[in-house]
Amino acid sequence: MSDIKKVVLAYSGGLDTSVMIPWLKEHYDNCEVIAVSGDVGQGTELDGLEEKALKTGASKLYVLDLVDEFVEDYIFPTLKAGAKYEEYLLGTAFARPIIAKHIVEIAIKEGADAIAHGCTGKGNDQVRFELAIKAFAPKMKVIAPWRTWELDSRDKEIAYAEAHHIPLKINRETNYSKDKNLWHLSHEGLDLEDPSNEPQYQKEGFLEMGVSPQQAPDAVTYLTLEFEKGIPVALDGVTMKGADMVRRLNELGGKNGIGILDIVENRLVGMKCRGVYETPGGAILYEAHRILETLCLDKATAHKKAELGITFGELVYNGQWFTTLREALSAFADVTQQTVTGTVKLGLYKGNMINAGAQSPYSLYSEDIATFGESDYDQMDSKGFINLYGLPIQVRALKQQGLL
């Protein structure tokens, strides 16, 4: 510990990292603590962060504007891959590598001896942060207080904060573990730890990015999304950059109860964990992108892409963003997206997304071929196809019946 003179702390201003500044100074011989916050769209959660960090013992606070990079280099590549993890749209998972990458840059710039984070020893984020650190600073020491400290519950952390006069925005009754960024908001802990409990969707303040389907309007909200090579570029005819697109879709989706997910997921460390996720804009983008691909991708490519999308999602969830395989899968996805250009119209209604029509100049759908009416398609072609396609089945049956 005597070798640790300067620590860069991944700082969100939440419960864990708020108590870590004084805790690190107490346990590492009054070391200098430099706090770093990555702005990935947390909004008001960043308000007053510098004053709080300095008052609790940090020597300085960096707030890094990462929003556009987050959307363009992490969210959109994952969207193009169609990647999910057990229906989870990876909101926390793909935010960690970009934050960790930039924290390493600050640590190197400041000549830090170690990087500290507030991830628990039970979760996925510890892996995501530390694998990213290994990718850019393989010899950097990592301090993870949750693995060793005496504050082994959130109640004890709150008591520590109260004793050290650290201001918190939560109390013991609202002590959900949350993570928020431009893409999503996650909720874990308290009553959600029992999977038999229904989430308190109707309770004021539980949902923050929108409302429950029951509270949504009684009228359909229509929107039209335009994509170019798998990337959303315009909403209702208005061209906008990625971050603004997500913000606007969050508003539209949120007010219509879109993108609420309650799942028990399989964590990387082996345990099951129950969480509620709000991803209103992301859910809309995934659904519109999926619909457009049904027009633009051939069967073999679509099926293989869906298969590899599972692998891509697992890589992101498991903290392996900065790996050769993830880069290779992104390259594959980019090739598949060359023709994923067109428009999709959706109707949003009380948590539902209704396909209201899609079109693309690269559409592989032919009304003339698919029609039940007259067409140039020769239906007699199917007889020879079935005979050849079914030949192995026919031969096996003949053999079993002693006819061959």
mmCIF file of C-alpha atoms in Angstrom, residues 9-401:
data_model
loop_
_atom_site.group_PDB
_atom_site.id
_atom_site.type_symbol
_atom_site.label_atom_id
_atom_site.label_comp_id
_atom_site.label_asym_id
_atom_site.label_seq_id
_atom_site.Cartn_x
_atom_site.Cartn_y
_atom_site.Cartn_z
ATOM 1 C CA LEU A 9 -10.921 6.642 -9.340
ATOM 2 C CA ALA A 10 -13.720 5.839 -11.774
ATOM 3 C CA TYR A 11 -16.179 8.243 -10.170
ATOM 4 C CA SER A 12 -19.923 8.384 -10.735
ATOM 5 C CA GLY A 13 -20.916 10.222 -7.578
ATOM 6 C CA GLY A 14 -23.175 7.322 -6.612
ATOM 7 C CA LEU A 15 -23.096 5.560 -3.277
ATOM 8 C CA ASP A 16 -20.082 3.308 -3.901
ATOM 9 C CA THR A 17 -17.670 5.829 -5.363
ATOM 10 C CA SER A 18 -18.816 8.630 -3.037
ATOM 11 C CA VAL A 19 -17.566 6.750 0.006
ATOM 12 C CA MET A 20 -14.467 5.486 -1.773
ATOM 13 C CA ILE A 21 -12.651 8.819 -1.908
ATOM 14 C CA PRO A 22 -12.262 9.162 1.886
ATOM 15 C CA TRP A 23 -11.906 5.382 2.262
ATOM 16 C CA LEU A 24 -8.969 5.271 -0.159
ATOM 17 C CA LYS A 25 -7.261 8.158 1.607
ATOM 18 C CA GLU A 26 -7.751 6.454 4.976
ATOM 19 C CA HIS A 27 -6.404 3.088 3.831
ATOM 20 C CA TYR A 28 -3.645 4.164 1.434
ATOM 21 C CA ASP A 29 -1.685 6.607 3.598
ATOM 22 C CA ASN A 30 -3.561 9.741 2.504
ATOM 23 C CA CYS A 31 -2.868 9.075 -1.166
ATOM 24 C CA GLU A 32 -3.916 11.588 -3.780
ATOM 25 C CA VAL A 33 -7.253 10.651 -5.350
ATOM 26 C CA ILE A 34 -8.114 11.959 -8.806
ATOM 27 C CA ALA A 35 -11.743 11.402 -9.745
ATOM 28 C CA VAL A 36 -12.745 10.766 -13.362
ATOM 29 C CA SER A 37 -16.322 10.739 -14.620
ATOM 30 C CA GLY A 38 -17.228 9.736 -18.124
ATOM 31 C CA ASP A 39 -20.285 11.559 -19.418
ATOM 32 C CA VAL A 40 -22.184 8.943 -21.417
ATOM 33 C CA GLY A 41 -25.488 10.733 -21.088
ATOM 34 C CA GLN A 42 -26.280 10.529 -17.370
ATOM 35 C CA GLY A 43 -27.803 13.999 -17.507
ATOM 36 C CA THR A 44 -28.470 15.634 -14.137
ATOM 37 C CA GLU A 45 -26.514 12.924 -12.295
ATOM 38 C CA LEU A 46 -23.396 14.947 -13.144
ATOM 39 C CA ASP A 47 -24.728 18.129 -11.530
ATOM 40 C CA GLY A 48 -22.631 19.241 -8.552
ATOM 41 C CA LEU A 49 -20.197 16.398 -9.020
ATOM 42 C CA GLU A 50 -17.025 18.483 -8.911
ATOM 43 C CA GLU A 51 -17.953 20.212 -5.652
ATOM 44 C CA LYS A 52 -18.860 16.879 -4.082
ATOM 45 C CA ALA A 53 -15.657 15.154 -5.214
ATOM 46 C CA LEU A 54 -13.416 17.951 -3.945
ATOM 47 C CA LYS A 55 -15.232 18.251 -0.615
ATOM 48 C CA THR A 56 -14.834 14.538 0.053
ATOM 49 C CA GLY A 57 -11.095 14.565 -0.601
ATOM 50 C CA ALA A 58 -10.365 14.343 -4.316
ATOM 51 C CA SER A 59 -7.611 16.605 -5.623
ATOM 52 C CA LYS A 60 -9.441 17.163 -8.895
ATOM 53 C CA LEU A 61 -12.264 15.856 -11.060
ATOM 54 C CA TYR A 62 -12.208 15.188 -14.778
ATOM 55 C CA VAL A 63 -15.590 15.089 -16.506
ATOM 56 C CA LEU A 64 -15.097 13.653 -19.979
ATOM 57 C CA ASP A 65 -17.674 14.287 -22.719
ATOM 58 C CA LEU A 66 -17.992 10.843 -24.299
ATOM 59 C CA VAL A 67 -21.597 10.967 -25.513
ATOM 60 C CA ASP A 68 -21.040 11.129 -29.275
ATOM 61 C CA GLU A 69 -18.222 8.575 -29.180
ATOM 62 C CA PHE A 70 -20.384 6.302 -27.042
ATOM 63 C CA VAL A 71 -23.223 6.357 -29.562
ATOM 64 C CA GLU A 72 -21.200 6.157 -32.755
ATOM 65 C CA ASP A 73 -18.417 3.762 -31.735
ATOM 66 C CA TYR A 74 -20.164 1.486 -29.236
ATOM 67 C CA ILE A 75 -23.963 1.673 -29.472
ATOM 68 C CA PHE A 76 -24.327 1.726 -33.253
ATOM 69 C CA PRO A 77 -21.837 -1.121 -33.920
ATOM 70 C CA THR A 78 -23.788 -3.226 -31.424
ATOM 71 C CA LEU A 79 -27.088 -2.239 -33.040
ATOM 72 C CA LYS A 80 -25.767 -3.150 -36.501
ATOM 73 C CA ALA A 81 -24.768 -6.555 -35.136
ATOM 74 C CA GLY A 82 -28.270 -7.023 -33.702
ATOM 75 C CA ALA A 83 -26.564 -8.059 -30.473
ATOM 76 C CA LYS A 84 -28.421 -8.669 -27.228
ATOM 77 C CA TYR A 85 -27.699 -10.664 -24.108
ATOM 78 C CA GLU A 86 -30.763 -12.648 -23.031
ATOM 79 C CA GLU A 87 -32.998 -9.818 -24.373
ATOM 80 C CA TYR A 88 -30.931 -7.228 -22.473
ATOM 81 C CA LEU A 89 -29.876 -4.392 -24.778
ATOM 82 C CA LEU A 90 -26.445 -4.061 -23.130
ATOM 83 C CA GLY A 91 -26.823 -0.513 -21.798
ATOM 84 C CA THR A 92 -24.347 -0.861 -18.947
ATOM 85 C CA ALA A 93 -22.171 -3.413 -20.721
ATOM 86 C CA PHE A 94 -21.045 -1.298 -23.671
ATOM 87 C CA ALA A 95 -20.718 1.870 -21.579
ATOM 88 C CA ARG A 96 -17.966 0.360 -19.415
ATOM 89 C CA PRO A 97 -15.242 -0.157 -22.052
ATOM 90 C CA ILE A 98 -15.370 3.436 -23.315
ATOM 91 C CA ILE A 99 -15.269 4.829 -19.770
ATOM 92 C CA ALA A 100 -12.414 2.526 -18.759
ATOM 93 C CA LYS A 101 -10.426 3.339 -21.902
ATOM 94 C CA HIS A 102 -10.515 7.055 -21.138
ATOM 95 C CA ILE A 103 -9.809 6.544 -17.439
ATOM 96 C CA VAL A 104 -6.622 4.725 -18.436
ATOM 97 C CA GLU A 105 -5.659 7.717 -20.591
ATOM 98 C CA ILE A 106 -6.076 10.036 -17.573
ATOM 99 C CA ALA A 107 -4.177 7.644 -15.309
ATOM 100 C CA ILE A 108 -1.226 7.560 -17.723
ATOM 101 C CA LYS A 109 -1.343 11.328 -18.162
ATOM 102 C CA GLU A 110 -1.369 11.876 -14.376
ATOM 103 C CA GLY A 111 1.304 9.262 -13.659
ATOM 104 C CA ALA A 112 -1.038 7.344 -11.376
ATOM 105 C CA ASP A 113 0.072 4.271 -9.466
ATOM 106 C CA ALA A 114 -3.333 2.599 -9.589
ATOM 107 C CA ILE A 115 -6.874 2.795 -10.908
ATOM 108 C CA ALA A 116 -9.767 2.201 -8.508
ATOM 109 C CA HIS A 117 -13.360 1.288 -9.307
ATOM 110 C CA GLY A 118 -16.549 0.790 -7.330
ATOM 111 C CA CYS A 119 -17.682 -2.518 -8.824
ATOM 112 C CA THR A 120 -18.739 -5.316 -6.513
ATOM 113 C CA GLY A 121 -17.113 -8.734 -6.476
ATOM 114 C CA LYS A 122 -20.455 -10.253 -7.497
ATOM 115 C CA GLY A 123 -21.037 -8.293 -10.664
ATOM 116 C CA ASN A 124 -20.073 -8.080 -14.316
ATOM 117 C CA ASP A 125 -18.719 -4.526 -14.268
ATOM 118 C CA GLN A 126 -15.531 -5.466 -12.416
ATOM 119 C CA VAL A 127 -14.636 -7.688 -15.374
ATOM 120 C CA ARG A 128 -15.595 -5.073 -17.956
ATOM 121 C CA PHE A 129 -13.481 -2.356 -16.322
ATOM 122 C CA GLU A 130 -10.464 -4.497 -15.629
ATOM 123 C CA LEU A 131 -10.306 -6.183 -19.047
ATOM 124 C CA ALA A 132 -10.361 -2.741 -20.643
ATOM 125 C CA ILE A 133 -7.602 -1.594 -18.299
ATOM 126 C CA LYS A 134 -5.547 -4.653 -19.263
ATOM 127 C CA ALA A 135 -6.039 -3.788 -22.935
ATOM 128 C CA PHE A 136 -4.486 -0.324 -22.587
ATOM 129 C CA ALA A 137 -2.342 -0.458 -19.444
ATOM 130 C CA PRO A 138 -1.518 -4.123 -18.826
ATOM 131 C CA LYS A 139 0.764 -3.407 -15.859
ATOM 132 C CA MET A 140 -1.514 -0.911 -14.084
ATOM 133 C CA LYS A 141 -2.501 -1.832 -10.530
ATOM 134 C CA VAL A 142 -6.224 -2.052 -9.850
ATOM 135 C CA ILE A 143 -7.898 -1.326 -6.509
ATOM 136 C CA ALA A 144 -11.365 -2.822 -6.048
ATOM 137 C CA PRO A 145 -12.462 -1.936 -2.478
ATOM 138 C CA TRP A 146 -15.669 -3.982 -2.626
ATOM 139 C CA ARG A 147 -13.566 -7.156 -2.601
ATOM 140 C CA THR A 148 -11.740 -6.318 0.607
ATOM 141 C CA TRP A 149 -13.360 -3.559 2.633
ATOM 142 C CA GLU A 150 -15.497 -3.761 5.722
ATOM 143 C CA LEU A 151 -18.410 -1.956 4.068
ATOM 144 C CA ASP A 152 -19.912 -5.184 2.791
ATOM 145 C CA SER A 153 -23.474 -3.941 2.327
ATOM 146 C CA ARG A 154 -25.150 -0.837 0.959
ATOM 147 C CA ASP A 155 -26.574 -0.094 4.413
ATOM 148 C CA LYS A 156 -23.020 -0.005 5.832
ATOM 149 C CA GLU A 157 -21.966 2.299 3.000
ATOM 150 C CA ILE A 158 -24.801 4.676 3.829
ATOM 151 C CA ALA A 159 -23.799 4.642 7.506
ATOM 152 C CA TYR A 160 -20.185 5.395 6.510
ATOM 153 C CA ALA A 161 -21.350 8.270 4.316
ATOM 154 C CA GLU A 162 -23.441 9.707 7.135
ATOM 155 C CA ALA A 163 -20.531 9.457 9.578
ATOM 156 C CA HIS A 164 -18.247 11.241 7.108
ATOM 157 C CA HIS A 165 -20.847 13.863 6.122
ATOM 158 C CA ILE A 166 -20.930 12.718 2.499
ATOM 159 C CA PRO A 167 -24.126 13.920 0.779
ATOM 160 C CA LEU A 168 -26.184 11.234 -0.975
ATOM 161 C CA LYS A 169 -29.187 11.425 -3.271
ATOM 162 C CA ILE A 170 -30.616 8.168 -1.904
ATOM 163 C CA ASN A 171 -31.697 6.748 1.436
ATOM 164 C CA ARG A 172 -32.281 3.274 2.799
ATOM 165 C CA GLU A 173 -35.801 3.172 1.319
ATOM 166 C CA THR A 174 -34.795 4.250 -2.209
ATOM 167 C CA ASN A 175 -31.537 2.361 -2.210
ATOM 168 C CA TYR A 176 -31.877 0.625 -5.588
ATOM 169 C CA SER A 177 -28.622 -0.017 -7.387
ATOM 170 C CA LYS A 178 -29.015 1.988 -10.603
ATOM 171 C CA ASP A 179 -26.944 2.726 -13.663
ATOM 172 C CA LYS A 180 -28.012 5.420 -16.096
ATOM 173 C CA ASN A 181 -26.698 6.622 -19.411
ATOM 174 C CA LEU A 182 -28.111 7.933 -22.673
ATOM 175 C CA TRP A 183 -29.179 4.422 -23.721
ATOM 176 C CA HIS A 184 -30.827 3.032 -20.600
ATOM 177 C CA LEU A 185 -31.480 2.925 -16.867
ATOM 178 C CA SER A 186 -31.089 -0.248 -14.806
ATOM 179 C CA HIS A 187 -32.693 -1.070 -11.439
ATOM 180 C CA GLU A 188 -31.470 -3.790 -9.073
ATOM 181 C CA GLY A 189 -31.781 -4.598 -5.380
ATOM 182 C CA LEU A 190 -34.388 -4.065 -2.635
ATOM 183 C CA ASP A 191 -37.752 -5.703 -3.500
ATOM 184 C CA LEU A 192 -36.449 -6.691 -6.944
ATOM 185 C CA GLU A 193 -34.151 -9.270 -5.346
ATOM 186 C CA ASP A 194 -37.224 -11.503 -4.936
ATOM 187 C CA PRO A 195 -38.329 -12.550 -8.457
ATOM 188 C CA SER A 196 -41.863 -13.158 -7.163
ATOM 189 C CA ASN A 197 -42.325 -9.421 -6.531
ATOM 190 C CA GLU A 198 -43.896 -7.327 -9.267
ATOM 191 C CA PRO A 199 -41.802 -4.198 -9.942
ATOM 192 C CA GLN A 200 -43.366 -0.984 -8.652
ATOM 193 C CA TYR A 201 -43.995 0.464 -12.092
ATOM 194 C CA GLN A 202 -46.896 2.593 -10.901
ATOM 195 C CA LYS A 203 -44.995 4.067 -7.950
ATOM 196 C CA GLU A 204 -43.884 7.626 -8.582
ATOM 197 C CA GLY A 205 -40.145 7.862 -9.140
ATOM 198 C CA PHE A 206 -39.503 4.195 -9.897
ATOM 199 C CA LEU A 207 -39.502 4.572 -13.684
ATOM 200 C CA GLU A 208 -37.373 7.543 -14.691
ATOM 201 C CA MET A 209 -37.172 7.369 -18.485
ATOM 202 C CA GLY A 210 -40.864 6.872 -19.111
ATOM 203 C CA VAL A 211 -44.161 5.527 -17.809
ATOM 204 C CA SER A 212 -45.726 2.108 -17.494
ATOM 205 C CA PRO A 213 -47.900 0.891 -20.390
ATOM 206 C CA GLN A 214 -50.985 1.409 -18.210
ATOM 207 C CA GLN A 215 -50.115 5.085 -17.828
ATOM 208 C CA ALA A 216 -49.325 5.628 -21.518
ATOM 209 C CA PRO A 217 -51.670 7.566 -23.851
ATOM 210 C CA ASP A 218 -54.723 5.898 -25.368
ATOM 211 C CA ALA A 219 -53.666 6.924 -28.887
ATOM 212 C CA VAL A 220 -51.010 5.503 -31.194
ATOM 213 C CA THR A 221 -47.854 7.570 -31.757
ATOM 214 C CA TYR A 222 -46.429 7.042 -35.254
ATOM 215 C CA LEU A 223 -42.815 7.655 -36.220
ATOM 216 C CA THR A 224 -40.669 6.978 -39.273
ATOM 217 C CA LEU A 225 -36.992 6.060 -39.031
ATOM 218 C CA GLU A 226 -34.574 6.219 -41.936
ATOM 219 C CA PHE A 227 -31.444 4.055 -42.002
ATOM 220 C CA GLU A 228 -28.310 4.187 -44.140
ATOM 221 C CA LYS A 229 -26.144 1.068 -44.068
ATOM 222 C CA GLY A 230 -27.672 0.019 -40.763
ATOM 223 C CA ILE A 231 -27.251 3.387 -39.060
ATOM 224 C CA PRO A 232 -30.313 5.501 -38.140
ATOM 225 C CA VAL A 233 -29.889 8.907 -39.798
ATOM 226 C CA ALA A 234 -33.306 10.584 -39.758
ATOM 227 C CA LEU A 235 -36.461 10.629 -37.667
ATOM 228 C CA ASP A 236 -39.733 11.763 -39.239
ATOM 229 C CA GLY A 237 -37.793 13.271 -42.114
ATOM 230 C CA VAL A 238 -35.400 15.249 -39.921
ATOM 231 C CA THR A 239 -31.723 14.329 -40.225
ATOM 232 C CA MET A 240 -29.958 14.251 -36.881
ATOM 233 C CA LYS A 241 -26.805 12.925 -35.270
ATOM 234 C CA GLY A 242 -26.883 9.718 -33.321
ATOM 235 C CA ALA A 243 -27.020 11.126 -29.793
ATOM 236 C CA ASP A 244 -29.895 13.456 -30.658
ATOM 237 C CA MET A 245 -31.704 10.562 -32.312
ATOM 238 C CA VAL A 246 -31.474 8.458 -29.151
ATOM 239 C CA ARG A 247 -32.607 11.374 -26.965
ATOM 240 C CA ARG A 248 -35.698 12.029 -29.089
ATOM 241 C CA LEU A 249 -36.592 8.339 -29.283
ATOM 242 C CA ASN A 250 -36.206 8.094 -25.506
ATOM 243 C CA GLU A 251 -38.847 10.802 -25.190
ATOM 244 C CA LEU A 252 -41.254 9.199 -27.664
ATOM 245 C CA GLY A 253 -40.704 5.689 -26.364
ATOM 246 C CA GLY A 254 -40.786 6.701 -22.715
ATOM 247 C CA LYS A 255 -44.154 8.406 -22.878
ATOM 248 C CA ASN A 256 -45.614 5.325 -24.604
ATOM 249 C CA GLY A 257 -44.281 2.761 -22.124
ATOM 250 C CA ILE A 258 -41.789 1.274 -24.598
ATOM 251 C CA GLY A 259 -38.629 -0.640 -23.690
ATOM 252 C CA ILE A 260 -39.326 -1.868 -20.141
ATOM 253 C CA LEU A 261 -37.652 -5.229 -19.495
ATOM 254 C CA ASP A 262 -37.826 -7.356 -16.348
ATOM 255 C CA ILE A 263 -35.461 -10.329 -16.501
ATOM 256 C CA VAL A 264 -33.499 -12.779 -14.409
ATOM 257 C CA GLU A 265 -30.194 -12.890 -16.269
ATOM 258 C CA ASN A 266 -27.150 -15.139 -15.996
ATOM 259 C CA ARG A 267 -24.204 -13.084 -14.831
ATOM 260 C CA LEU A 268 -20.685 -13.784 -16.014
ATOM 261 C CA VAL A 269 -19.619 -14.784 -12.483
ATOM 262 C CA GLY A 270 -22.175 -17.591 -12.493
ATOM 263 C CA MET A 271 -25.107 -16.369 -10.421
ATOM 264 C CA LYS A 272 -28.535 -15.349 -11.590
ATOM 265 C CA CYS A 273 -29.606 -11.751 -10.976
ATOM 266 C CA ARG A 274 -32.935 -9.992 -11.412
ATOM 267 C CA GLY A 275 -33.005 -6.543 -12.961
ATOM 268 C CA VAL A 276 -35.443 -4.080 -14.511
ATOM 269 C CA TYR A 277 -34.204 -2.102 -17.495
ATOM 270 C CA GLU A 278 -35.620 0.979 -19.183
ATOM 271 C CA THR A 279 -34.406 1.307 -22.787
ATOM 272 C CA PRO A 280 -37.138 3.207 -24.656
ATOM 273 C CA GLY A 281 -35.159 4.632 -27.576
ATOM 274 C CA GLY A 282 -32.956 1.594 -27.889
ATOM 275 C CA ALA A 283 -35.913 -0.771 -28.075
ATOM 276 C CA ILE A 284 -37.365 1.307 -30.927
ATOM 277 C CA LEU A 285 -34.088 1.305 -32.848
ATOM 278 C CA TYR A 286 -33.620 -2.443 -32.458
ATOM 279 C CA GLU A 287 -37.160 -3.180 -33.649
ATOM 280 C CA ALA A 288 -36.980 -0.826 -36.639
ATOM 281 C CA HIS A 289 -33.564 -2.190 -37.629
ATOM 282 C CA ARG A 290 -34.838 -5.770 -37.345
ATOM 283 C CA ILE A 291 -37.809 -5.023 -39.581
ATOM 284 C CA LEU A 292 -35.650 -3.371 -42.227
ATOM 285 C CA GLU A 293 -33.276 -6.340 -42.280
ATOM 286 C CA THR A 294 -36.167 -8.699 -43.074
ATOM 287 C CA LEU A 295 -36.357 -6.896 -46.419
ATOM 288 C CA CYS A 296 -32.679 -6.407 -47.125
ATOM 289 C CA LEU A 297 -30.840 -9.556 -46.011
ATOM 290 C CA ASP A 298 -30.956 -12.922 -47.738
ATOM 291 C CA LYS A 299 -31.883 -15.981 -45.690
ATOM 292 C CA ALA A 300 -28.399 -17.417 -45.174
ATOM 293 C CA THR A 301 -26.892 -14.068 -44.165
ATOM 294 C CA ALA A 302 -29.796 -13.212 -41.842
ATOM 295 C CA HIS A 303 -29.632 -16.571 -40.075
ATOM 296 C CA LYS A 304 -25.860 -16.521 -39.650
ATOM 297 C CA LYS A 305 -25.991 -12.913 -38.486
ATOM 298 C CA ALA A 306 -28.565 -13.815 -35.836
ATOM 299 C CA GLU A 307 -26.332 -16.656 -34.668
ATOM 300 C CA LEU A 308 -23.254 -14.423 -34.470
ATOM 301 C CA GLY A 309 -25.307 -11.707 -32.814
ATOM 302 C CA ILE A 310 -25.579 -13.977 -29.793
ATOM 303 C CA THR A 311 -21.786 -14.309 -29.709
ATOM 304 C CA PHE A 312 -21.363 -10.551 -30.132
ATOM 305 C CA GLY A 313 -23.779 -9.914 -27.261
ATOM 306 C CA GLU A 314 -21.916 -12.351 -25.021
ATOM 307 C CA LEU A 315 -18.601 -10.657 -25.806
ATOM 308 C CA VAL A 316 -19.992 -7.240 -24.894
ATOM 309 C CA TYR A 317 -21.710 -8.529 -21.761
ATOM 310 C CA ASN A 318 -18.568 -10.356 -20.660
ATOM 311 C CA GLY A 319 -16.301 -7.326 -21.015
ATOM 312 C CA GLN A 320 -14.499 -8.461 -24.161
ATOM 313 C CA TRP A 321 -15.047 -5.375 -26.297
ATOM 314 C CA PHE A 322 -11.348 -4.853 -26.961
ATOM 315 C CA THR A 323 -10.730 -8.255 -28.506
ATOM 316 C CA THR A 324 -9.913 -9.529 -31.977
ATOM 317 C CA LEU A 325 -13.116 -11.557 -32.124
ATOM 318 C CA ARG A 326 -15.346 -8.570 -31.337
ATOM 319 C CA GLU A 327 -13.552 -6.523 -34.007
ATOM 320 C CA ALA A 328 -13.934 -9.371 -36.513
ATOM 321 C CA LEU A 329 -17.654 -9.691 -35.767
ATOM 322 C CA SER A 330 -18.058 -5.941 -36.219
ATOM 323 C CA ALA A 331 -16.361 -6.251 -39.616
ATOM 324 C CA PHE A 332 -18.792 -9.037 -40.531
ATOM 325 C CA ALA A 333 -21.750 -6.925 -39.402
ATOM 326 C CA ASP A 334 -20.518 -3.951 -41.456
ATOM 327 C CA VAL A 335 -20.517 -6.103 -44.614
ATOM 328 C CA THR A 336 -24.071 -7.260 -43.957
ATOM 329 C CA GLN A 337 -25.224 -3.671 -43.502
ATOM 330 C CA GLN A 338 -24.168 -2.409 -46.927
ATOM 331 C CA THR A 339 -27.744 -2.782 -48.193
ATOM 332 C CA VAL A 340 -29.627 -2.114 -44.936
ATOM 333 C CA THR A 341 -30.881 1.246 -46.139
ATOM 334 C CA GLY A 342 -34.481 2.377 -46.118
ATOM 335 C CA THR A 343 -37.344 3.581 -43.943
ATOM 336 C CA VAL A 344 -39.465 1.928 -41.275
ATOM 337 C CA LYS A 345 -42.708 3.263 -39.831
ATOM 338 C CA LEU A 346 -43.700 2.194 -36.336
ATOM 339 C CA GLY A 347 -46.770 2.742 -34.204
ATOM 340 C CA LEU A 348 -46.109 3.053 -30.471
ATOM 341 C CA TYR A 349 -48.984 2.075 -28.233
ATOM 342 C CA LYS A 350 -48.943 1.189 -24.543
ATOM 343 C CA GLY A 351 -45.655 -0.687 -24.544
ATOM 344 C CA ASN A 352 -46.153 -2.173 -28.011
ATOM 345 C CA MET A 353 -44.326 -1.415 -31.263
ATOM 346 C CA ILE A 354 -46.473 -2.013 -34.334
ATOM 347 C CA ASN A 355 -44.921 -2.468 -37.752
ATOM 348 C CA ALA A 356 -46.681 0.126 -39.889
ATOM 349 C CA GLY A 357 -44.668 -0.472 -43.074
ATOM 350 C CA ALA A 358 -41.104 -0.592 -44.379
ATOM 351 C CA GLN A 359 -39.375 0.012 -47.698
ATOM 352 C CA SER A 360 -35.871 -0.100 -49.118
ATOM 353 C CA PRO A 361 -34.255 0.429 -52.509
ATOM 354 C CA TYR A 362 -32.337 -2.797 -51.776
ATOM 355 C CA SER A 363 -35.386 -4.836 -50.774
ATOM 356 C CA LEU A 364 -35.198 -8.505 -51.791
ATOM 357 C CA TYR A 365 -38.940 -8.854 -51.453
ATOM 358 C CA SER A 366 -40.800 -9.255 -54.757
ATOM 359 C CA GLU A 367 -44.540 -8.811 -54.692
ATOM 360 C CA ASP A 368 -44.719 -10.387 -58.152
ATOM 361 C CA ILE A 369 -43.046 -13.572 -56.902
ATOM 362 C CA ALA A 370 -44.822 -13.745 -53.533
ATOM 363 C CA THR A 371 -48.329 -12.854 -54.718
ATOM 364 C CA PHE A 372 -51.278 -15.233 -54.529
ATOM 365 C CA GLY A 373 -52.404 -13.722 -57.795
ATOM 366 C CA GLU A 374 -51.039 -14.281 -61.301
ATOM 367 C CA SER A 375 -47.266 -14.085 -61.697
ATOM 368 C CA ASP A 376 -44.377 -15.396 -63.783
ATOM 369 C CA TYR A 377 -43.450 -17.858 -61.030
ATOM 370 C CA ASP A 378 -43.763 -21.422 -62.331
ATOM 371 C CA GLN A 379 -45.306 -23.451 -59.531
ATOM 372 C CA MET A 380 -44.447 -26.732 -61.299
ATOM 373 C CA ASP A 381 -40.780 -26.048 -60.448
ATOM 374 C CA SER A 382 -41.573 -27.054 -56.883
ATOM 375 C CA LYS A 383 -42.189 -30.711 -57.851
ATOM 376 C CA GLY A 384 -38.595 -31.379 -58.874
ATOM 377 C CA PHE A 385 -37.308 -29.321 -55.952
ATOM 378 C CA ILE A 386 -39.272 -31.387 -53.441
ATOM 379 C CA ASN A 387 -38.152 -34.650 -55.053
ATOM 380 C CA LEU A 388 -34.484 -33.705 -54.728
ATOM 381 C CA TYR A 389 -34.831 -32.014 -51.339
ATOM 382 C CA GLY A 390 -36.708 -34.987 -49.938
ATOM 383 C CA LEU A 391 -34.525 -37.675 -51.521
ATOM 384 C CA PRO A 392 -32.578 -38.532 -48.302
ATOM 385 C CA ILE A 393 -35.849 -38.932 -46.382
ATOM 386 C CA GLN A 394 -37.318 -41.104 -49.131
ATOM 387 C CA VAL A 395 -34.230 -43.329 -49.368
ATOM 388 C CA ARG A 396 -34.141 -43.840 -45.589
ATOM 389 C CA ALA A 397 -37.815 -44.819 -45.538
ATOM 390 C CA LEU A 398 -37.352 -47.261 -48.451
ATOM 391 C CA LYS A 399 -34.420 -48.873 -46.641
ATOM 392 C CA GLN A 400 -36.357 -49.185 -43.351
ATOM 393 C CA GLN A 401 -39.292 -50.781 -45.161
#
